[in-house]
Coordinates of C-alpha atoms in Angstrom, one line a residue:
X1 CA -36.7 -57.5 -12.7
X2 CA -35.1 -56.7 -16.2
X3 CA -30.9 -57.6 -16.2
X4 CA -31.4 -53.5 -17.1
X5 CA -33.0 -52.6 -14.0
X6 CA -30.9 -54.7 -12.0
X7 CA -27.6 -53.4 -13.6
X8 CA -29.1 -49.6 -13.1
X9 CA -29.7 -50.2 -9.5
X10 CA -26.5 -52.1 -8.9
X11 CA -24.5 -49.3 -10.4
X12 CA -25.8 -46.8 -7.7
X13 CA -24.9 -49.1 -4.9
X14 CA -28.3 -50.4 -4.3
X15 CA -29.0 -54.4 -4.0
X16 CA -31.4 -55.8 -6.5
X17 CA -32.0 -58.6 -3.6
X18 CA -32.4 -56.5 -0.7
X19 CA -34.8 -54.3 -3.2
X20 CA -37.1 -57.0 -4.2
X21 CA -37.5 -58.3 -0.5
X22 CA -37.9 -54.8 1.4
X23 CA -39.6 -54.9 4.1
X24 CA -40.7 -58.5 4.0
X25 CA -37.3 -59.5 4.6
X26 CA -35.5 -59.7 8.0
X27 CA -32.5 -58.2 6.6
X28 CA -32.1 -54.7 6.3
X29 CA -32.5 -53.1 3.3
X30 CA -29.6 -51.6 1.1
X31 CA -29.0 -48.1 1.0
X32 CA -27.5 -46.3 -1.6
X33 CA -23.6 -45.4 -2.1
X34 CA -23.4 -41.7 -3.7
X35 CA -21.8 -42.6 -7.0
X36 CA -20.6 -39.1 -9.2
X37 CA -21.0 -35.8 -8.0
X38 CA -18.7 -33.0 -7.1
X39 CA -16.2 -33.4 -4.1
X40 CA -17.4 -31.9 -1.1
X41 CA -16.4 -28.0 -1.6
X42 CA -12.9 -26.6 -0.4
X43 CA -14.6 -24.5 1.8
X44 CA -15.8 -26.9 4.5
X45 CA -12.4 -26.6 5.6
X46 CA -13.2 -23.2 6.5
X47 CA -15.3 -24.8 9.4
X48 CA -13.0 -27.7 10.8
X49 CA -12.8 -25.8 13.9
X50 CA -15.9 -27.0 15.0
X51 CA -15.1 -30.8 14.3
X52 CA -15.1 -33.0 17.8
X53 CA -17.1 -31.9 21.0
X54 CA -17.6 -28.9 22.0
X55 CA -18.8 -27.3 25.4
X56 CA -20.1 -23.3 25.0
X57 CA -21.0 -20.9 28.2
X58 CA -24.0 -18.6 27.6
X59 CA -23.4 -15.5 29.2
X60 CA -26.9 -15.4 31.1
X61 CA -26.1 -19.3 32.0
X62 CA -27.4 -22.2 30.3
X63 CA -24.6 -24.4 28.6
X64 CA -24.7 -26.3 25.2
X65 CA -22.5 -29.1 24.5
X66 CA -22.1 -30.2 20.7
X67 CA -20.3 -33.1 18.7
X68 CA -19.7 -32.3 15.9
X69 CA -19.0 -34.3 12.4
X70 CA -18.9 -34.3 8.6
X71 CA -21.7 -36.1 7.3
X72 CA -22.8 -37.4 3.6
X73 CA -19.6 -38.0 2.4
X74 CA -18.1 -34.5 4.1
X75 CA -20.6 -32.1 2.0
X76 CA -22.4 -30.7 5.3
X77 CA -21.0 -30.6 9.3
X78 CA -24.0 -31.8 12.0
X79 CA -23.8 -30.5 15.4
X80 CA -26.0 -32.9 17.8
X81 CA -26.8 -30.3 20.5
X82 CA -27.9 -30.1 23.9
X83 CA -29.0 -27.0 25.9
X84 CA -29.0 -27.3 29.1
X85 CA -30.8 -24.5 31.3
X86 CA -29.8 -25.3 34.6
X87 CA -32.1 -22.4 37.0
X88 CA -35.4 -24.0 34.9
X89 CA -34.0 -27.6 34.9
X90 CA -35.1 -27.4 31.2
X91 CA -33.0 -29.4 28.1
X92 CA -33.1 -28.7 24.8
X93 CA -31.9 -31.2 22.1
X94 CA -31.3 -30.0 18.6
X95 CA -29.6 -30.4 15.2
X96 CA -27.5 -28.0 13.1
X97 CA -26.3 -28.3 9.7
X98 CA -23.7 -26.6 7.7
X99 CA -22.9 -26.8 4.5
X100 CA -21.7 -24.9 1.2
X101 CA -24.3 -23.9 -1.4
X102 CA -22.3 -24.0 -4.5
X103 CA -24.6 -21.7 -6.8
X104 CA -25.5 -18.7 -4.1
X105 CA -21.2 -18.8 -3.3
X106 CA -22.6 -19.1 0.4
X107 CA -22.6 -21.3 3.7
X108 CA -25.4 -22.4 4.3
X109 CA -27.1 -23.2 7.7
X110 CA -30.8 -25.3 9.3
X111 CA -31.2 -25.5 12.9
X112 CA -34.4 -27.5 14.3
X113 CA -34.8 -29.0 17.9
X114 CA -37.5 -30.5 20.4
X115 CA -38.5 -27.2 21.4
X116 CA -40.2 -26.2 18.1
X117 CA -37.3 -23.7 17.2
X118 CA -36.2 -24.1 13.7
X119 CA -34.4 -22.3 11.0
X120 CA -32.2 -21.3 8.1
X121 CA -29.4 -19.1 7.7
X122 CA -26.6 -18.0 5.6
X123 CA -23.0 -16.4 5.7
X124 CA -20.6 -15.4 2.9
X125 CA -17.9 -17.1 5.3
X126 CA -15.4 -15.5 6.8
X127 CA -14.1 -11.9 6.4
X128 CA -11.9 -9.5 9.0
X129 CA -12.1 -12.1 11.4
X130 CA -16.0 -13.1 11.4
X131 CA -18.3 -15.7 10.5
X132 CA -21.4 -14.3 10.6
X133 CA -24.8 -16.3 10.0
X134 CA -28.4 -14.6 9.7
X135 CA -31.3 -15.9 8.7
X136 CA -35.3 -16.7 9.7
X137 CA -36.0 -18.8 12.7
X138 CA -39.2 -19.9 14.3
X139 CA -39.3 -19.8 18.2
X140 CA -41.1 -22.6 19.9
X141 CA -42.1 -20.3 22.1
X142 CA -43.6 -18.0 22.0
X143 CA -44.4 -19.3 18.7
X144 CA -43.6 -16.6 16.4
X145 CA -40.7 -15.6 13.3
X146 CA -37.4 -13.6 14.1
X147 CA -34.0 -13.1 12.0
X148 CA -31.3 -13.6 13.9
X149 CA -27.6 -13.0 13.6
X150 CA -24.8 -15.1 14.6
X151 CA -21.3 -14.0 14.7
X152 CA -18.7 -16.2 15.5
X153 CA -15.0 -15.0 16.1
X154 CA -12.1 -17.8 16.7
X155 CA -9.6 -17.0 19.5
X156 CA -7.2 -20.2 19.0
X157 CA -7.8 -23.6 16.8
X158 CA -10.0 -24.6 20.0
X159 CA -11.6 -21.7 21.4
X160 CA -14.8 -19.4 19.7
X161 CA -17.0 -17.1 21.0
X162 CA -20.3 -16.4 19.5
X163 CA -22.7 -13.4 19.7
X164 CA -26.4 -13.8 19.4
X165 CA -28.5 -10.7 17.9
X166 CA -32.0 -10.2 17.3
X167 CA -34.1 -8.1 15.2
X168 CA -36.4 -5.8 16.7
X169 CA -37.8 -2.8 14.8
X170 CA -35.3 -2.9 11.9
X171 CA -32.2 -2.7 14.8
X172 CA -30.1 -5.7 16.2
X173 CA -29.9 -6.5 20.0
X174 CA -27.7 -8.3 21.5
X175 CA -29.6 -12.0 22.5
X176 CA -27.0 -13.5 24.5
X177 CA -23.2 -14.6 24.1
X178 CA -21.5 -18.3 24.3
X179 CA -17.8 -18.7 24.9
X180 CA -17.0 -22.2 23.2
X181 CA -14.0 -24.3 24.0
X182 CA -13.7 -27.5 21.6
X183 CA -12.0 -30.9 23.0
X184 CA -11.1 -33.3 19.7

């Protein structure tokens, strides 16, 4: 390896040594440090409401239980999920990811879990009192595209409800409502 290379990859955090042995080597193998870039946007803050754990009660029963925290370097929120059904005895595991999409002046959102659902959504952030998400989601099952709606209204620093809509011949329904209660 050129002293160039070895300088360029040693600049963005990565370990010329650790490159060269890869997977050959017993030691694990250097990942990079984010070097330049913007700061994670302002807006983030918008959603610290939903940093720690968080327990939410559907309306028709199941419960989901979240922890939530910043990742890469506080440019995007993770919620690990799990949705618990109790009446089917059925549990759902899932992701979520938030973060701000600098060019579209939008939050954006992608959901996936081990049911097959998975999705993208987007909300211009808050205004009179809602967060609102919508966006494309595949169901597991039935396997099949939907848009659905999310709108999120905060009670208190640790308390949220969320309404779940569907849309079914150009109209929204009403899917199903959490009330969430966050511990930190």
């Amino acid at each position: 390896m050129t002293a160039e290379n070895r300088g360029f990859l040693t600049a963005r955090g990565f370990s010329p040594g650790a490159v060269l042995l890869g997977a050959a080597s017993s030691r694990a193998v250097a990942r990079p440090v984010p070097t330049g870039g913007p700061p994670p946007s302002e807006r983030m803050h918008e959603l610290d409401f939903l940093l720690g754990s968080l327990r939410c009660l559907f309306r028709t029963g199941p419960i989901r239980t979240a922890r939530v925290r910043p990742i890469l370097g506080g440019h995007y929120y993770q919620l690990d999920l799990t949705h618990v059904r109790p009446r089917k005895k059925e549990r759902v595991r899932g992701s979520w990811v938030l973060g701000w999409d600098r060019v579209d002046a939008a939050f954006v959102s992608y959901y996936f879990d081990d049911a097959g659902m998975q999705g993208t959504s987007t909300s211009p952030g808050w205004r009179d009192g809602h967060f609102v998400l919508t966006g494309s989601f595949v169901l597991g099952e039935p396997a099949r595209r939907v848009a659905i709606r999310s709108d999120i209204t905060r009670h208190d620093e640790d308390h949220f409800t969320i309404e779940e809509h569907i849309e079914k011949n150009g109209r929204w329904e009403l899917l199903d409502t959490q009330d969430c209660a966050r511990k930190r």
